[in-house]
Short mmCIF file of C-alpha atoms and ligand atoms in Angstrom, two decimals:
data_model
loop_
_atom_site.label_atom_id
_atom_site.label_comp_id
_atom_site.label_asym_id
_atom_site.label_seq_id
_atom_site.Cartn_x
_atom_site.Cartn_y
_atom_site.Cartn_z
CA UNK B 612 -24.77 -7.45 25.22
CA UNK B 613 -21.19 -8.60 24.66
CA UNK B 614 -18.07 -7.60 26.54
CA UNK B 615 -14.74 -7.11 24.71
CA UNK B 616 -13.21 -9.55 27.19
CA UNK B 617 -15.51 -12.35 26.03
CA UNK B 618 -14.25 -11.99 22.46
CA UNK B 619 -10.60 -11.71 23.52
CA UNK B 620 -10.90 -14.59 25.99
CA UNK B 621 -12.37 -16.86 23.29
CA UNK B 622 -9.33 -16.13 21.14
CA UNK B 623 -7.00 -16.75 24.11
CA UNK B 624 -8.57 -20.17 24.63
CA UNK B 625 -8.13 -20.98 20.93
CA UNK B 626 -11.87 -20.79 20.23
CA UNK B 627 -13.47 -18.79 17.47
CA UNK B 628 -15.48 -15.77 18.63
CA UNK B 629 -19.11 -15.91 17.45
CA UNK B 630 -20.25 -13.92 14.40
CA UNK B 631 -22.23 -11.71 16.81
CA UNK B 632 -19.13 -11.26 18.98
CA UNK B 633 -17.03 -10.20 15.97
CA UNK B 634 -19.78 -7.82 14.79
CA UNK B 635 -19.95 -6.33 18.29
CA UNK B 636 -16.18 -5.95 18.40
CA UNK B 637 -16.03 -4.23 14.98
CA UNK B 638 -18.79 -1.84 16.05
CA UNK B 639 -16.97 -1.23 19.34
CA UNK B 640 -13.76 -0.41 17.47
CA UNK B 641 -15.73 2.07 15.38
CA UNK B 642 -17.62 3.80 18.18
CA UNK B 643 -14.86 3.74 20.79
CA UNK B 644 -16.50 1.22 23.15
CA UNK B 645 -13.44 -0.99 22.61
CA UNK B 646 -10.28 0.51 24.14
CA UNK B 647 -6.86 0.62 22.45
CA UNK B 648 -5.59 -2.06 24.87
CA UNK B 649 -8.50 -4.32 23.95
CA UNK B 650 -7.92 -3.67 20.25
CA UNK B 651 -4.25 -4.63 20.67
CA UNK B 652 -5.14 -7.81 22.58
CA UNK B 653 -7.72 -8.74 19.94
CA UNK B 654 -5.22 -8.18 17.12
CA UNK B 655 -2.62 -10.34 18.88
CA UNK B 656 -5.24 -13.01 19.60
CA UNK B 657 -6.26 -13.24 15.93
CA UNK B 658 -2.61 -13.12 14.87
CA UNK B 659 -1.65 -16.04 17.13
CA UNK B 660 -4.78 -18.20 16.94
CA UNK B 661 -6.14 -17.46 13.47
CA UNK B 662 -9.77 -17.53 12.34
CA UNK B 663 -11.64 -20.06 10.22
CA UNK B 664 -12.76 -19.13 6.71
CA UNK B 665 -16.21 -18.29 8.12
CA UNK B 666 -14.73 -16.26 10.96
CA UNK B 667 -12.55 -14.29 8.52
CA UNK B 668 -15.54 -13.54 6.28
CA UNK B 669 -17.60 -12.55 9.33
CA UNK B 670 -14.88 -10.18 10.56
CA UNK B 671 -14.50 -8.68 7.05
CA UNK B 672 -18.22 -8.02 6.69
CA UNK B 673 -18.52 -6.75 10.26
CA UNK B 674 -15.70 -4.27 9.59
CA UNK B 675 -17.29 -3.24 6.28
CA UNK B 676 -20.61 -2.69 8.06
CA UNK B 677 -19.01 -0.71 10.89
CA UNK B 678 -19.63 2.29 8.59
CA UNK B 679 -21.32 3.28 5.39
CA UNK B 680 -21.19 1.36 2.08
CA UNK B 681 -20.93 3.65 -0.97
CA UNK B 682 -22.85 3.21 -4.19
CA UNK B 683 -22.12 4.80 -7.55
CA UNK B 684 -24.14 5.85 -10.58
CA UNK B 685 -21.51 6.36 -13.29
CA UNK B 686 -21.27 5.60 -17.02
CA UNK B 687 -18.38 3.13 -16.66
CA UNK B 688 -17.23 0.31 -14.42
CA UNK B 689 -16.15 1.11 -10.85
CA UNK B 690 -12.95 -0.86 -10.27
CA UNK B 691 -9.85 -0.72 -8.11
CA UNK B 692 -6.50 -2.27 -7.23
CA UNK B 693 -4.97 -2.93 -3.83
CA UNK B 694 -1.61 -4.21 -2.67
CA UNK B 695 -0.96 -6.24 0.46
CA UNK B 696 2.06 -4.02 1.06
CA UNK B 697 5.69 -3.88 0.13
CA UNK B 698 8.70 -1.58 -0.10
CA UNK B 699 9.09 0.82 -3.00
CA UNK B 700 5.60 -0.23 -4.08
CA UNK B 701 4.02 2.85 -5.64
CA UNK B 702 1.93 1.06 -8.27
CA UNK B 703 -1.36 2.63 -7.14
CA UNK B 704 -0.20 6.10 -8.13
CA UNK B 705 0.63 4.92 -11.64
CA UNK B 706 -2.26 2.53 -12.16
CA UNK B 707 -5.18 4.69 -10.96
CA UNK B 708 -4.73 7.36 -13.68
CA UNK B 709 -3.96 4.66 -16.29
CA UNK B 710 -7.28 2.95 -15.55
CA UNK B 711 -9.13 6.27 -15.49
CA UNK B 712 -7.75 7.03 -18.96
CA UNK B 713 -9.19 3.67 -20.10
CA UNK B 714 -12.72 4.60 -19.05
CA UNK B 715 -12.71 3.05 -15.60
CA UNK B 716 -13.80 4.92 -12.46
CA UNK B 717 -11.37 4.36 -9.58
CA UNK B 718 -12.52 5.48 -6.11
CA UNK B 719 -9.32 4.32 -4.44
CA UNK B 720 -9.48 4.18 -0.66
CA UNK B 721 -5.90 3.69 0.48
CA UNK B 722 -3.94 3.25 3.65
CA UNK B 723 -0.97 4.72 5.45
CA UNK B 724 2.36 3.01 6.07
CA UNK B 725 1.97 -0.25 7.94
CA UNK B 726 4.85 -1.97 9.74
CA UNK B 727 7.90 -1.73 7.46
CA UNK B 728 5.85 -0.97 4.33
CA UNK B 729 5.07 2.41 2.84
CA UNK B 730 1.54 3.77 2.53
CA UNK B 731 -0.07 5.36 -0.51
CA UNK B 732 -1.58 8.17 1.58
CA UNK B 733 1.75 9.07 3.16
CA UNK B 734 3.27 9.22 -0.33
CA UNK B 735 0.52 11.50 -1.63
CA UNK B 736 0.89 13.78 1.37
CA UNK B 737 4.46 14.46 0.21
CA UNK B 738 2.75 16.58 -2.46
CA UNK B 739 2.13 19.97 -0.84
CA UNK B 740 -1.57 20.67 -0.32
CA UNK B 741 -2.83 17.21 -1.40
CA UNK B 742 -5.81 16.47 0.81
CA UNK B 743 -6.32 12.76 1.47
CA UNK B 744 -9.42 13.55 3.57
CA UNK B 745 -11.80 15.45 1.28
CA UNK B 746 -15.48 15.57 2.06
CA UNK B 747 -17.41 12.74 0.46
CA UNK B 748 -19.06 15.16 -1.98
CA UNK B 749 -15.64 16.30 -3.23
CA UNK B 750 -14.36 12.70 -3.43
CA UNK B 751 -17.35 11.78 -5.60
CA UNK B 752 -16.87 14.84 -7.82
CA UNK B 753 -13.20 14.03 -8.45
CA UNK B 754 -14.00 10.38 -9.23
CA UNK B 755 -16.69 11.53 -11.69
CA UNK B 756 -14.67 14.33 -13.32
CA UNK B 757 -11.13 12.91 -13.37
CA UNK B 758 -11.92 9.19 -13.23
CA UNK B 759 -9.77 8.52 -10.17
CA UNK B 760 -9.36 9.85 -6.66
CA UNK B 761 -6.98 8.37 -4.10
CA UNK B 762 -8.08 9.21 -0.57
CA UNK B 763 -8.21 7.95 2.98
CA UNK B 764 -11.26 6.12 4.25
CA UNK B 765 -13.48 8.90 5.59
CA UNK B 766 -14.59 8.62 9.19
CA UNK B 767 -17.67 6.66 8.14
CA UNK B 768 -16.02 4.17 5.72
CA UNK B 769 -14.91 1.01 7.57
CA UNK B 770 -14.10 2.98 10.73
CA UNK B 771 -13.28 -0.28 12.52
CA UNK B 772 -10.36 -0.78 10.15
CA UNK B 773 -9.11 2.75 10.63
CA UNK B 774 -8.74 2.07 14.34
CA UNK B 775 -7.40 -1.49 14.10
CA UNK B 776 -4.94 -0.57 11.31
CA UNK B 777 -3.24 2.04 13.50
CA UNK B 778 -3.09 -0.39 16.43
CA UNK B 779 -1.65 -3.22 14.29
CA UNK B 780 0.99 -0.91 12.84
CA UNK B 781 2.60 -0.47 16.26
CA UNK B 782 1.87 -3.82 17.96
CA UNK B 783 3.65 -6.24 15.59
CA UNK B 784 0.29 -7.73 14.59
CA UNK B 785 0.27 -6.95 10.90
CA UNK B 786 1.34 -10.36 9.62
CA UNK B 787 -1.97 -12.13 10.01
CA UNK B 788 -3.77 -13.48 6.98
CA UNK B 789 -7.13 -12.88 8.68
CA UNK B 790 -6.40 -9.30 9.72
CA UNK B 791 -4.89 -8.35 6.35
CA UNK B 792 -7.88 -9.87 4.57
CA UNK B 793 -10.44 -8.11 6.78
CA UNK B 794 -8.54 -4.83 6.64
CA UNK B 795 -8.15 -4.66 2.88
CA UNK B 796 -11.56 -6.01 1.94
CA UNK B 797 -13.62 -4.10 4.51
CA UNK B 798 -12.44 -0.83 2.91
CA UNK B 799 -12.72 -2.10 -0.66
CA UNK B 800 -16.19 -3.56 -0.18
CA UNK B 801 -17.35 -0.35 1.54
CA UNK B 802 -16.15 1.62 -1.50
CA UNK B 803 -18.89 -0.07 -3.54
CA UNK B 804 -16.59 -1.64 -6.15
CA UNK B 805 -17.74 -3.88 -8.98
CA UNK B 806 -14.31 -5.42 -9.43
CA UNK B 807 -10.89 -5.49 -7.86
CA UNK B 808 -7.38 -6.72 -8.61
CA UNK B 809 -5.11 -7.55 -5.71
CA UNK B 810 -1.35 -7.40 -5.76
CA UNK B 811 -0.26 -9.97 -3.19
CA UNK B 812 3.39 -9.38 -2.45
CA UNK B 813 5.76 -12.19 -1.55
CA UNK B 814 9.36 -12.02 -0.40
CA UNK B 815 11.68 -10.29 2.03
CA UNK B 816 9.96 -6.90 1.67
CA UNK B 817 6.42 -8.27 2.00
CA UNK B 818 4.39 -9.42 4.99
CA UNK B 819 4.17 -12.85 3.41
CA UNK B 820 7.71 -14.17 3.08
CA UNK B 821 7.00 -17.51 1.41
CA UNK B 822 5.08 -18.59 -1.69
CA UNK B 823 2.82 -20.78 0.49
CA UNK B 824 1.86 -17.88 2.78
CA UNK B 825 1.26 -15.55 -0.16
CA UNK B 826 -0.81 -18.13 -1.99
CA UNK B 827 -2.93 -18.74 1.13
CA UNK B 828 -3.48 -14.98 1.53
CA UNK B 829 -4.33 -14.53 -2.16
CA UNK B 830 -6.85 -17.38 -2.05
CA UNK B 831 -8.41 -16.04 1.17
CA UNK B 832 -8.74 -12.55 -0.32
CA UNK B 833 -10.11 -13.72 -3.67
CA UNK B 834 -12.54 -16.13 -2.01
CA UNK B 835 -13.85 -13.64 0.54
CA UNK B 836 -14.18 -10.77 -1.98
CA UNK B 837 -15.97 -12.84 -4.63
CA UNK B 838 -18.30 -14.32 -2.01
CA UNK B 839 -19.17 -10.75 -1.01
CA UNK B 840 -20.10 -9.92 -4.62
CA UNK B 841 -16.95 -8.10 -5.79
CA UNK B 842 -15.36 -9.72 -8.88
CA UNK B 843 -11.74 -10.15 -7.79
CA UNK B 844 -8.50 -11.70 -9.04
CA UNK B 845 -5.03 -11.59 -7.52
CA UNK B 846 -1.48 -11.61 -8.83
CA UNK B 847 1.25 -12.87 -6.54
CA UNK B 848 4.25 -10.66 -7.28
CA UNK B 849 7.92 -10.54 -6.35
CA UNK B 850 8.91 -8.43 -3.35
CA UNK B 851 12.37 -9.89 -2.70
CA UNK B 852 13.73 -6.54 -3.80
CA UNK B 853 12.14 -3.09 -3.83
CA UNK B 854 10.03 -2.41 -6.93
CA UNK B 855 11.79 0.92 -7.52
CA UNK B 856 15.25 2.00 -6.34
CA UNK B 857 13.79 4.71 -4.07
CA UNK B 858 12.06 4.03 -0.75
CA UNK B 859 10.27 6.79 1.11
CA UNK B 860 7.44 9.18 0.41
CA UNK B 861 8.62 12.10 -1.76
CA UNK B 862 11.29 9.96 -3.41
CA UNK B 863 8.69 7.38 -4.49
CA UNK B 864 6.42 10.08 -5.90
CA UNK B 865 9.43 11.13 -7.97
CA UNK B 866 9.66 7.55 -9.33
CA UNK B 867 5.95 7.61 -10.18
CA UNK B 868 6.34 10.86 -12.09
CA UNK B 869 9.30 9.45 -14.00
CA UNK B 870 7.13 6.51 -15.15
CA UNK B 871 4.07 8.62 -15.94
CA UNK B 872 6.12 11.07 -18.00
CA UNK B 873 7.92 8.33 -19.93
CA UNK B 874 11.38 8.87 -18.38
CA UNK B 875 11.35 5.37 -16.92
CA UNK B 876 10.00 2.07 -18.22
CA UNK B 877 11.15 -0.40 -15.58
CA UNK B 878 9.32 -2.88 -13.33
CA UNK B 879 6.96 -0.23 -11.91
CA UNK B 880 5.42 0.28 -15.35
CA UNK B 881 5.44 -3.44 -16.15
CA UNK B 882 3.67 -4.38 -12.92
CA UNK B 883 1.14 -1.58 -13.38
CA UNK B 884 0.31 -2.96 -16.84
CA UNK B 885 0.12 -6.56 -15.58
CA UNK B 886 -2.33 -5.57 -12.83
CA UNK B 887 -4.21 -3.22 -15.14
CA UNK B 888 -4.80 -6.06 -17.62
CA UNK B 889 -6.85 -7.85 -14.97
CA UNK B 890 -9.34 -4.98 -15.16
CA UNK B 891 -8.90 -3.63 -18.71
CA UNK B 892 -7.84 -6.53 -20.94
CA UNK B 893 -6.60 -4.18 -23.70
CA UNK B 894 -2.85 -3.96 -23.00
CA UNK B 895 -2.18 -1.50 -25.85
CA UNK B 896 -4.73 0.90 -24.45
CA UNK B 897 -3.13 0.72 -21.02
CA UNK B 898 0.36 1.33 -22.42
CA UNK B 899 -0.90 4.16 -24.68
CA UNK B 900 -2.42 5.92 -21.68
CA UNK B 901 1.11 6.40 -20.37
CA UNK B 902 2.96 6.83 -23.67
CA UNK B 903 0.56 9.59 -24.77
CA UNK B 904 1.01 11.52 -21.51
CA UNK B 905 -2.75 11.23 -20.85
CA UNK B 906 -2.34 9.27 -17.59
CA UNK B 907 0.13 11.89 -16.33
CA UNK B 908 -2.36 14.59 -17.19
CA UNK B 909 -5.09 12.74 -15.23
CA UNK B 910 -2.72 12.39 -12.28
CA UNK B 911 -2.07 16.15 -12.41
CA UNK B 912 -5.81 16.88 -12.45
CA UNK B 913 -6.41 14.59 -9.50
CA UNK B 914 -3.61 16.29 -7.55
CA UNK B 915 -4.96 19.75 -8.35
CA UNK B 916 -8.58 18.86 -7.65
CA UNK B 917 -7.57 17.48 -4.26
CA UNK B 918 -5.67 20.60 -3.22
CA UNK B 919 -2.19 20.10 -4.69
CA UNK B 920 -0.28 22.49 -6.95
CA UNK B 921 -1.54 23.25 -10.46
CA UNK B 922 1.61 22.51 -12.45
CA UNK B 923 2.74 19.47 -10.47
CA UNK B 924 3.23 17.14 -13.44
CA UNK B 925 5.25 19.68 -15.40
CA UNK B 926 7.59 20.49 -12.53
CA UNK B 927 7.24 17.95 -9.75
CA UNK B 928 10.76 18.20 -8.35
CA UNK B 929 10.11 21.85 -7.54
CA UNK B 930 7.28 20.83 -5.23
CA UNK B 931 8.59 17.69 -3.52
CA UNK B 932 10.44 18.27 -0.24
CA UNK B 933 14.16 17.43 0.02
CA UNK B 934 15.97 16.19 3.11
CA UNK B 935 18.79 18.38 4.47
CA UNK B 936 21.26 15.47 4.79
CA UNK B 937 21.96 13.34 1.70
CA UNK B 938 24.66 10.73 2.17
CA UNK B 939 26.08 8.01 -0.06
CA UNK B 940 26.36 4.55 1.52
CA UNK B 941 29.34 2.74 0.04
CA UNK B 942 30.22 -0.96 -0.01
CA UNK B 943 32.90 -2.03 2.44
CA UNK B 944 33.83 -4.96 0.21
CA UNK B 945 33.37 -6.03 -3.40
CA UNK B 946 30.74 -8.53 -4.51
CA UNK B 947 27.50 -9.27 -6.31
CA UNK B 948 24.23 -8.22 -4.64
CA UNK B 949 23.00 -11.72 -3.91
CA UNK B 950 20.17 -10.90 -1.47
CA UNK B 951 18.32 -7.92 -0.04
CA UNK B 952 16.37 -7.79 3.19
CA UNK B 953 13.45 -5.70 2.00
CA UNK B 954 11.89 -5.52 5.46
CA UNK B 955 15.14 -4.14 6.92
CA UNK B 956 15.32 -1.53 4.15
CA UNK B 957 11.71 -0.56 4.85
CA UNK B 958 12.41 -0.30 8.57
CA UNK B 959 15.44 1.89 7.84
CA UNK B 960 13.03 4.32 6.16
CA UNK B 961 10.60 4.10 9.10
CA UNK B 962 13.46 4.88 11.53
CA UNK B 963 14.51 7.84 9.39
CA UNK B 964 11.03 9.22 10.11
CA UNK B 965 9.41 8.08 6.85
CA UNK B 966 6.98 5.87 8.82
CA UNK B 967 5.62 5.64 12.35
CA UNK B 968 6.91 4.00 15.55
CA UNK B 969 3.76 4.99 17.50
CA UNK B 970 0.33 5.97 16.17
CA UNK B 971 0.84 9.68 16.83
CA UNK B 972 4.18 10.04 14.99
CA UNK B 973 4.20 12.58 12.20
CA UNK B 974 5.80 11.25 9.02
CA UNK B 975 8.65 13.20 7.43
CA UNK B 976 7.90 13.12 3.67
CA UNK B 977 11.43 14.06 2.59
CA UNK B 978 13.43 11.20 4.11
CA UNK B 979 14.21 7.82 2.59
CA UNK B 980 16.64 5.96 0.38
CA UNK B 981 17.39 6.47 -3.29
CA UNK B 982 19.64 4.79 -5.84
CA UNK B 983 19.34 1.46 -4.05
CA UNK B 984 21.59 -0.94 -5.92
CA UNK B 985 19.82 -3.62 -8.00
CA UNK B 986 19.73 -7.31 -7.16
CA UNK B 987 22.46 -9.10 -9.10
CA UNK B 988 24.54 -5.93 -9.63
CA UNK B 989 28.32 -6.14 -9.16
CA UNK B 990 29.73 -3.52 -6.78
CA UNK B 991 33.37 -2.79 -6.01
CA UNK B 992 34.63 -1.73 -2.59
CA UNK B 993 33.83 1.97 -2.10
CA UNK B 994 31.07 2.03 -4.71
CA UNK B 995 27.59 3.21 -3.68
CA UNK B 996 24.92 0.82 -2.39
CA UNK B 997 22.34 3.57 -1.88
CA UNK B 998 21.86 7.20 -0.96
CA UNK B 999 20.33 8.08 2.42
CA UNK B 1000 18.08 11.14 2.73
CA UNK B 1001 17.85 12.10 6.40
CA UNK B 1002 16.71 14.88 8.69
CA UNK B 1003 19.85 14.63 10.86
CA UNK B 1004 23.43 13.32 10.55
CA UNK B 1005 22.92 10.82 13.40
CA UNK B 1006 19.90 9.33 11.63
CA UNK B 1007 21.86 9.09 8.39
CA UNK B 1008 24.57 7.11 10.24
CA UNK B 1009 22.01 4.63 11.57
CA UNK B 1010 20.34 4.26 8.20
CA UNK B 1011 23.67 3.73 6.44
CA UNK B 1012 24.50 0.87 8.84
CA UNK B 1013 21.04 -0.62 8.29
CA UNK B 1014 21.42 -0.45 4.51
CA UNK B 1015 24.83 -2.18 4.63
CA UNK B 1016 23.39 -4.92 6.85
CA UNK B 1017 20.35 -5.37 4.59
CA UNK B 1018 22.34 -5.92 1.39
CA UNK B 1019 24.26 -9.18 1.07
CA UNK B 1020 27.28 -9.13 -1.21
CA UNK B 1021 28.31 -12.59 -2.37
CA UNK B 1022 30.03 -14.36 -5.22
CA UNK B 1023 27.07 -15.52 -7.26
CA UNK B 1024 24.13 -13.74 -8.88
CA UNK B 1025 20.82 -14.60 -7.20
CA UNK B 1026 18.19 -16.53 -9.10
CA UNK B 1027 15.56 -13.92 -9.90
CA UNK B 1028 12.12 -15.28 -10.76
CA UNK B 1029 9.44 -13.48 -12.78
CA UNK B 1030 7.85 -10.30 -11.44
CA UNK B 1031 4.42 -11.99 -11.53
CA UNK B 1032 4.68 -15.38 -9.84
CA UNK B 1033 1.10 -16.61 -9.99
CA UNK B 1034 -2.43 -15.56 -10.87
CA UNK B 1035 -5.33 -16.51 -8.61
CA UNK B 1036 -8.79 -16.20 -10.09
N1 URA V 1170 -3.24 -3.01 3.32
C1 URA V 1170 -4.30 -2.81 4.13
O1 URA V 1170 -5.15 -1.99 3.88
N2 URA V 1170 -4.37 -3.55 5.25
C2 URA V 1170 -3.46 -4.49 5.58
O2 URA V 1170 -3.61 -5.12 6.59
C3 URA V 1170 -2.36 -4.69 4.72
C4 URA V 1170 -2.27 -3.93 3.57
#
C-alpha cells in the first residue's frame, strides 16, 4: 500500500519514486484515489526534479496501463502522428485523411489545448455536431470504414493522462520532458499502434524553446516508444512562427480546409507531407491524395460519421462559427518582422477564450487571430499585423496589445531555417 505523499515526498527530496510507486500513482490518478492537489504537486515535482530514463519509461507504461490497450484486426497498417504542441499547428487534421487515402488506418487519439498551444479536439469541436467522444464501437467502425477517426481518449484509454493533462494545463507544469513523454506515449501506446511519427516542435511557440531541449525530448520519445514495441521516428520542426497565419479553433479548421481543397499549398501541406513520408514513403501518393480531392472527401466522411454536417467539405465556412468582433491590429511603426513570440500569440488566443485558464473553462470556438503577418515581411506604419476575432470589444483590445507586443519589428530580416530541422530515428 502506497500513499500519494510518499511518491511526492520522494520527488521533493530529489529521489526517484519506485516503479511500484509510479504505477500506484498512475492508477490513483485514474481511479480518483489521488486528489487534484496531489496531482498538481506530483506534476510540479517531476517538472522540477526530472526522472531518469527508467523512471520516465515506468511512468509512461504505468499511465498506458491505467486503462485499456486497444488491438486491431485490419487489412492495413495501424499508424499515427502526434505533435508535442505548437501554435497554428493543425497538421493532424490534414495528415490523418491523407494517410487514410494511402491505405493506412489512423485511430488518432488527440488532446485538448495545453498551456499556450491549441488542441486538435478543441479545433474539431468547432465543427457543429462533431463528437470527439464516440463509443468505442463507433470509433472502431469509423477507423475501419473511413480509415481515420480523430477522437478523445475514452474514459478507459490512459485515464491517468486525462486527469494529469488537465492539471498540467493550469499549473504551469507542461514543460517537462518526462511528463510530455509519458502523456503522449501513454495514449499512443494504448491505441495499439504499429508505428508512429512524432512532430517535435522547437521555438518560441513550442514547449521546447531550444534545439537542445527539442532534441532531448525527441530522443526520449523515440527511445521510449521503440522500447515499448511501437516503431517510431521524430522530426524536429520549426515553431518560431505559427505554421499557418490563423490561430484559434474555427479559424484553423478553415486553414485545414483550404489545404485539403487545394486552395493553399503553404507550410501546412509541406509539413504534412514530410511527416507522412515517415509512414508512407511514397511522396507522390501522399501529394495525390490531396490534389485529387480524395483526402478532403475522407475528412468529410469522418466529420459526418462522427456527427458533423453532411456537406462540410463543400461549404465549410457556412458551418464554422464567427466571432462578433473582428478587429484589425495595425503596426504603430514601420519595420521588418524580425521575431515573433509564438507563446505570447498562443496565450492571446487562450485569453480571448480560445483555450482554458482553469480546467472547467468552456472554449469559445469562434475566437482567435487571422492574417498574422509572416516572419520577414515588411510592414509600414498603419498596416495590419493581424486580425483579432473576439467575443467582446474589451477582449479585442487586450488581444491587440498582446499581438503588438509579440511581434518585433526591426531593420533586418530574420534568419529562417528549414521547416524540418532534424530527423531522429
Ligand atoms: N501532447 C500531449 O498529448 N501531451 C503533452 O504533454 C504535450 C503534447
